[in-house]
C-alpha cells in the first residue's frame, strides 16, 4: 500500500509519495520521526522524546534551482534531515537516499527555494514545517 507525507509549511503544502520499496529503512525512519512512533533525542537539550520531530522545525538551507533542506531542530543532525530537490541531481546519485517524490505542491518547493537568504543559504525569515501528516491515501 502506498504511503504519503503531507508537509504543511508556512508557505503552503507539499505532498510526497514515499518510496518504501526503494528505501524501506529510510521511509521507516522518516515516518517514525514524523509521527512520533520512533524515539529521538532532541539535540537542543539531549532529552529523549516520543513526539513528532519535524513539527515546528524550519527549512534551514535553500538554494534556487537545487533544493530545500530541513528536518532537524538545529540543522546539523544526519539522522533526520532531508532535502527536496527542484530538478534532477544526477551528481548526488549514490550519495543520498531517495525516499520520496513530490506529487503536489512543487510550486511551494520552488517558492521556498527562492526566499531571500544569507551567504550560507539560510533563509532570512523562517520557513516553518508546521506539521507532517503521514497517510496511506
JSON list of C-alpha atoms in Angstrom, two decimals:
[
{"chain": "A", "resi": 1, "resn": "UNK", "atom": "CA", "xyz": [0.00, 0.00, 0.00]},
{"chain": "A", "resi": 2, "resn": "UNK", "atom": "CA", "xyz": [1.27, 3.47, -0.87]},
{"chain": "A", "resi": 3, "resn": "UNK", "atom": "CA", "xyz": [2.36, 5.90, 1.82]},
{"chain": "A", "resi": 4, "resn": "UNK", "atom": "CA", "xyz": [2.26, 9.66, 1.61]},
{"chain": "A", "resi": 5, "resn": "UNK", "atom": "CA", "xyz": [3.66, 12.52, 3.65]},
{"chain": "A", "resi": 6, "resn": "UNK", "atom": "CA", "xyz": [1.98, 15.90, 3.60]},
{"chain": "A", "resi": 7, "resn": "UNK", "atom": "CA", "xyz": [4.26, 18.71, 4.75]},
{"chain": "A", "resi": 8, "resn": "UNK", "atom": "CA", "xyz": [2.21, 21.68, 5.86]},
{"chain": "A", "resi": 9, "resn": "UNK", "atom": "CA", "xyz": [4.57, 24.66, 5.78]},
{"chain": "A", "resi": 10, "resn": "UNK", "atom": "CA", "xyz": [4.28, 28.38, 6.37]},
{"chain": "A", "resi": 11, "resn": "UNK", "atom": "CA", "xyz": [4.49, 28.79, 2.57]},
{"chain": "A", "resi": 12, "resn": "UNK", "atom": "CA", "xyz": [1.96, 26.11, 1.60]},
{"chain": "A", "resi": 13, "resn": "UNK", "atom": "CA", "xyz": [1.51, 22.36, 1.41]},
{"chain": "A", "resi": 14, "resn": "UNK", "atom": "CA", "xyz": [3.82, 19.80, -0.20]},
{"chain": "A", "resi": 15, "resn": "UNK", "atom": "CA", "xyz": [2.56, 16.25, -0.77]},
{"chain": "A", "resi": 16, "resn": "UNK", "atom": "CA", "xyz": [5.13, 13.49, -1.17]},
{"chain": "A", "resi": 17, "resn": "UNK", "atom": "CA", "xyz": [4.65, 9.89, -2.25]},
{"chain": "A", "resi": 18, "resn": "UNK", "atom": "CA", "xyz": [7.03, 7.85, -0.11]},
{"chain": "A", "resi": 19, "resn": "UNK", "atom": "CA", "xyz": [9.01, 5.02, -1.71]},
{"chain": "A", "resi": 20, "resn": "UNK", "atom": "CA", "xyz": [9.20, 2.18, 0.84]},
{"chain": "A", "resi": 21, "resn": "UNK", "atom": "CA", "xyz": [10.02, -0.40, -1.84]},
{"chain": "A", "resi": 22, "resn": "UNK", "atom": "CA", "xyz": [13.07, 1.64, -2.86]},
{"chain": "A", "resi": 23, "resn": "UNK", "atom": "CA", "xyz": [14.26, 2.76, 0.59]},
{"chain": "A", "resi": 24, "resn": "UNK", "atom": "CA", "xyz": [12.42, 0.85, 3.34]},
{"chain": "A", "resi": 25, "resn": "UNK", "atom": "CA", "xyz": [14.71, 1.81, 6.24]},
{"chain": "A", "resi": 26, "resn": "UNK", "atom": "CA", "xyz": [14.76, 5.47, 5.31]},
{"chain": "A", "resi": 27, "resn": "UNK", "atom": "CA", "xyz": [10.98, 5.62, 4.89]},
{"chain": "A", "resi": 28, "resn": "UNK", "atom": "CA", "xyz": [10.51, 3.84, 8.24]},
{"chain": "A", "resi": 29, "resn": "UNK", "atom": "CA", "xyz": [12.88, 6.31, 9.92]},
{"chain": "A", "resi": 30, "resn": "UNK", "atom": "CA", "xyz": [11.14, 9.33, 8.36]},
{"chain": "A", "resi": 31, "resn": "UNK", "atom": "CA", "xyz": [7.64, 8.05, 9.20]},
{"chain": "A", "resi": 32, "resn": "UNK", "atom": "CA", "xyz": [8.66, 7.15, 12.76]},
{"chain": "A", "resi": 33, "resn": "UNK", "atom": "CA", "xyz": [10.13, 10.60, 13.36]},
{"chain": "A", "resi": 34, "resn": "UNK", "atom": "CA", "xyz": [7.22, 12.36, 11.63]},
{"chain": "A", "resi": 35, "resn": "UNK", "atom": "CA", "xyz": [4.57, 10.56, 13.69]},
{"chain": "A", "resi": 36, "resn": "UNK", "atom": "CA", "xyz": [6.42, 10.30, 16.99]},
{"chain": "A", "resi": 37, "resn": "UNK", "atom": "CA", "xyz": [6.43, 6.49, 16.83]},
{"chain": "A", "resi": 38, "resn": "UNK", "atom": "CA", "xyz": [10.25, 6.50, 16.89]},
{"chain": "A", "resi": 39, "resn": "UNK", "atom": "CA", "xyz": [12.05, 7.80, 19.94]},
{"chain": "A", "resi": 40, "resn": "UNK", "atom": "CA", "xyz": [14.58, 10.53, 19.22]},
{"chain": "A", "resi": 41, "resn": "UNK", "atom": "CA", "xyz": [16.99, 12.64, 21.22]},
{"chain": "A", "resi": 42, "resn": "UNK", "atom": "CA", "xyz": [16.44, 16.39, 20.99]},
{"chain": "A", "resi": 43, "resn": "UNK", "atom": "CA", "xyz": [19.82, 17.87, 20.00]},
{"chain": "A", "resi": 44, "resn": "UNK", "atom": "CA", "xyz": [18.96, 21.12, 21.81]},
{"chain": "A", "resi": 45, "resn": "UNK", "atom": "CA", "xyz": [18.62, 19.62, 25.29]},
{"chain": "A", "resi": 46, "resn": "UNK", "atom": "CA", "xyz": [19.65, 15.96, 24.96]},
{"chain": "A", "resi": 47, "resn": "UNK", "atom": "CA", "xyz": [16.25, 14.67, 26.15]},
{"chain": "A", "resi": 48, "resn": "UNK", "atom": "CA", "xyz": [14.62, 11.62, 24.60]},
{"chain": "A", "resi": 49, "resn": "UNK", "atom": "CA", "xyz": [11.22, 12.27, 23.03]},
{"chain": "A", "resi": 50, "resn": "UNK", "atom": "CA", "xyz": [8.34, 10.32, 21.53]},
{"chain": "A", "resi": 51, "resn": "UNK", "atom": "CA", "xyz": [6.56, 13.09, 19.69]},
{"chain": "A", "resi": 52, "resn": "UNK", "atom": "CA", "xyz": [6.55, 14.26, 16.09]},
{"chain": "A", "resi": 53, "resn": "UNK", "atom": "CA", "xyz": [10.04, 15.54, 15.39]},
{"chain": "A", "resi": 54, "resn": "UNK", "atom": "CA", "xyz": [9.52, 17.65, 12.30]},
{"chain": "A", "resi": 55, "resn": "UNK", "atom": "CA", "xyz": [6.61, 19.74, 13.58]},
{"chain": "A", "resi": 56, "resn": "UNK", "atom": "CA", "xyz": [7.81, 23.29, 14.14]},
{"chain": "A", "resi": 57, "resn": "UNK", "atom": "CA", "xyz": [11.23, 22.82, 12.53]},
{"chain": "A", "resi": 58, "resn": "UNK", "atom": "CA", "xyz": [12.39, 25.01, 9.66]},
{"chain": "A", "resi": 59, "resn": "UNK", "atom": "CA", "xyz": [13.93, 24.66, 6.23]},
{"chain": "A", "resi": 60, "resn": "UNK", "atom": "CA", "xyz": [17.39, 25.82, 7.31]},
{"chain": "A", "resi": 61, "resn": "UNK", "atom": "CA", "xyz": [19.04, 25.82, 3.88]},
{"chain": "A", "resi": 62, "resn": "UNK", "atom": "CA", "xyz": [17.60, 26.80, 0.50]},
{"chain": "A", "resi": 63, "resn": "UNK", "atom": "CA", "xyz": [19.30, 27.02, -2.88]},
{"chain": "A", "resi": 64, "resn": "UNK", "atom": "CA", "xyz": [17.35, 28.09, -6.00]},
{"chain": "A", "resi": 65, "resn": "UNK", "atom": "CA", "xyz": [17.46, 25.60, -8.89]},
{"chain": "A", "resi": 66, "resn": "UNK", "atom": "CA", "xyz": [18.76, 22.94, -6.46]},
{"chain": "A", "resi": 67, "resn": "UNK", "atom": "CA", "xyz": [16.98, 22.13, -3.19]},
{"chain": "A", "resi": 68, "resn": "UNK", "atom": "CA", "xyz": [15.39, 22.98, 0.14]},
{"chain": "A", "resi": 69, "resn": "UNK", "atom": "CA", "xyz": [16.76, 21.29, 3.27]},
{"chain": "A", "resi": 70, "resn": "UNK", "atom": "CA", "xyz": [15.18, 20.80, 6.66]},
{"chain": "A", "resi": 71, "resn": "UNK", "atom": "CA", "xyz": [14.12, 18.24, 9.21]},
{"chain": "A", "resi": 72, "resn": "UNK", "atom": "CA", "xyz": [16.33, 18.91, 12.21]},
{"chain": "A", "resi": 73, "resn": "UNK", "atom": "CA", "xyz": [15.80, 21.26, 15.16]},
{"chain": "A", "resi": 74, "resn": "UNK", "atom": "CA", "xyz": [19.38, 22.55, 14.90]},
{"chain": "A", "resi": 75, "resn": "UNK", "atom": "CA", "xyz": [20.09, 21.95, 11.21]},
{"chain": "A", "resi": 76, "resn": "UNK", "atom": "CA", "xyz": [23.00, 19.65, 11.97]},
{"chain": "A", "resi": 77, "resn": "UNK", "atom": "CA", "xyz": [21.83, 16.07, 12.53]},
{"chain": "A", "resi": 78, "resn": "UNK", "atom": "CA", "xyz": [22.26, 13.47, 9.81]},
{"chain": "A", "resi": 79, "resn": "UNK", "atom": "CA", "xyz": [19.64, 11.01, 11.11]},
{"chain": "A", "resi": 80, "resn": "UNK", "atom": "CA", "xyz": [16.62, 13.23, 10.50]},
{"chain": "A", "resi": 81, "resn": "UNK", "atom": "CA", "xyz": [17.47, 15.80, 7.83]},
{"chain": "A", "resi": 82, "resn": "UNK", "atom": "CA", "xyz": [16.03, 15.58, 4.36]},
{"chain": "A", "resi": 83, "resn": "UNK", "atom": "CA", "xyz": [16.03, 17.70, 1.28]},
{"chain": "A", "resi": 84, "resn": "UNK", "atom": "CA", "xyz": [13.67, 18.15, -1.62]},
{"chain": "A", "resi": 85, "resn": "UNK", "atom": "CA", "xyz": [15.26, 18.86, -4.97]},
{"chain": "A", "resi": 86, "resn": "UNK", "atom": "CA", "xyz": [13.85, 21.16, -7.62]},
{"chain": "A", "resi": 87, "resn": "UNK", "atom": "CA", "xyz": [15.36, 19.27, -10.53]},
{"chain": "A", "resi": 88, "resn": "UNK", "atom": "CA", "xyz": [17.23, 16.03, -11.22]},
{"chain": "A", "resi": 89, "resn": "UNK", "atom": "CA", "xyz": [20.54, 15.90, -9.34]},
{"chain": "A", "resi": 90, "resn": "UNK", "atom": "CA", "xyz": [22.48, 13.13, -11.03]},
{"chain": "A", "resi": 91, "resn": "UNK", "atom": "CA", "xyz": [25.73, 14.13, -9.29]},
{"chain": "A", "resi": 92, "resn": "UNK", "atom": "CA", "xyz": [24.15, 13.03, -5.99]},
{"chain": "A", "resi": 93, "resn": "UNK", "atom": "CA", "xyz": [23.31, 9.52, -7.19]},
{"chain": "A", "resi": 94, "resn": "UNK", "atom": "CA", "xyz": [24.73, 7.05, -4.70]},
{"chain": "A", "resi": 95, "resn": "UNK", "atom": "CA", "xyz": [25.48, 9.78, -2.14]},
{"chain": "A", "resi": 96, "resn": "UNK", "atom": "CA", "xyz": [21.99, 10.33, -0.72]},
{"chain": "A", "resi": 97, "resn": "UNK", "atom": "CA", "xyz": [18.94, 8.11, -0.39]},
{"chain": "A", "resi": 98, "resn": "UNK", "atom": "CA", "xyz": [15.88, 8.97, -2.45]},
{"chain": "A", "resi": 99, "resn": "UNK", "atom": "CA", "xyz": [12.85, 8.03, -0.38]},
{"chain": "A", "resi": 100, "resn": "UNK", "atom": "CA", "xyz": [10.02, 10.06, -1.87]},
{"chain": "A", "resi": 101, "resn": "UNK", "atom": "CA", "xyz": [8.83, 12.24, -4.71]},
{"chain": "A", "resi": 102, "resn": "UNK", "atom": "CA", "xyz": [6.74, 15.40, -4.70]},
{"chain": "A", "resi": 103, "resn": "UNK", "atom": "CA", "xyz": [3.35, 14.75, -6.28]},
{"chain": "A", "resi": 104, "resn": "UNK", "atom": "CA", "xyz": [1.64, 18.03, -5.29]},
{"chain": "A", "resi": 105, "resn": "UNK", "atom": "CA", "xyz": [2.99, 21.40, -4.25]},
{"chain": "A", "resi": 106, "resn": "UNK", "atom": "CA", "xyz": [6.09, 21.69, -6.38]},
{"chain": "A", "resi": 107, "resn": "UNK", "atom": "CA", "xyz": [5.26, 25.38, -6.71]},
{"chain": "A", "resi": 108, "resn": "UNK", "atom": "CA", "xyz": [5.66, 25.61, -2.91]},
{"chain": "A", "resi": 109, "resn": "UNK", "atom": "CA", "xyz": [9.09, 23.95, -3.14]},
{"chain": "A", "resi": 110, "resn": "UNK", "atom": "CA", "xyz": [10.05, 26.46, -5.85]},
{"chain": "A", "resi": 111, "resn": "UNK", "atom": "CA", "xyz": [8.85, 29.38, -3.72]},
{"chain": "A", "resi": 112, "resn": "UNK", "atom": "CA", "xyz": [10.75, 28.18, -0.64]},
{"chain": "A", "resi": 113, "resn": "UNK", "atom": "CA", "xyz": [13.94, 27.69, -2.69]},
{"chain": "A", "resi": 114, "resn": "UNK", "atom": "CA", "xyz": [13.77, 31.36, -3.70]},
{"chain": "A", "resi": 115, "resn": "UNK", "atom": "CA", "xyz": [13.18, 33.08, -0.37]},
{"chain": "A", "resi": 116, "resn": "UNK", "atom": "CA", "xyz": [15.83, 35.70, 0.47]},
{"chain": "A", "resi": 117, "resn": "UNK", "atom": "CA", "xyz": [18.80, 34.05, 2.17]},
{"chain": "A", "resi": 118, "resn": "UNK", "atom": "CA", "xyz": [22.23, 34.81, 3.58]},
{"chain": "A", "resi": 119, "resn": "UNK", "atom": "CA", "xyz": [25.67, 33.82, 2.21]},
{"chain": "A", "resi": 120, "resn": "UNK", "atom": "CA", "xyz": [25.33, 30.38, 3.84]},
{"chain": "A", "resi": 121, "resn": "UNK", "atom": "CA", "xyz": [21.95, 29.79, 2.13]},
{"chain": "A", "resi": 122, "resn": "UNK", "atom": "CA", "xyz": [20.00, 30.17, 5.39]},
{"chain": "A", "resi": 123, "resn": "UNK", "atom": "CA", "xyz": [16.63, 31.86, 4.82]},
{"chain": "A", "resi": 124, "resn": "UNK", "atom": "CA", "xyz": [16.44, 35.39, 6.24]},
{"chain": "A", "resi": 125, "resn": "UNK", "atom": "CA", "xyz": [13.00, 34.53, 7.62]},
{"chain": "A", "resi": 126, "resn": "UNK", "atom": "CA", "xyz": [11.97, 31.14, 8.98]},
{"chain": "A", "resi": 127, "resn": "UNK", "atom": "CA", "xyz": [10.09, 28.84, 6.62]},
{"chain": "A", "resi": 128, "resn": "UNK", "atom": "CA", "xyz": [8.39, 26.57, 9.14]},
{"chain": "A", "resi": 129, "resn": "UNK", "atom": "CA", "xyz": [7.34, 22.96, 8.73]},
{"chain": "A", "resi": 130, "resn": "UNK", "atom": "CA", "xyz": [4.17, 23.36, 10.78]},
{"chain": "A", "resi": 131, "resn": "UNK", "atom": "CA", "xyz": [3.38, 19.65, 10.72]},
{"chain": "A", "resi": 132, "resn": "UNK", "atom": "CA", "xyz": [3.91, 16.45, 8.75]},
{"chain": "A", "resi": 133, "resn": "UNK", "atom": "CA", "xyz": [0.92, 14.18, 8.21]},
{"chain": "A", "resi": 134, "resn": "UNK", "atom": "CA", "xyz": [1.54, 10.58, 7.13]},
{"chain": "A", "resi": 135, "resn": "UNK", "atom": "CA", "xyz": [-1.24, 8.65, 5.39]},
{"chain": "A", "resi": 136, "resn": "UNK", "atom": "CA", "xyz": [-1.89, 5.71, 3.11]},
{"chain": "A", "resi": 137, "resn": "UNK", "atom": "CA", "xyz": [-4.05, 7.65, 0.69]}
]
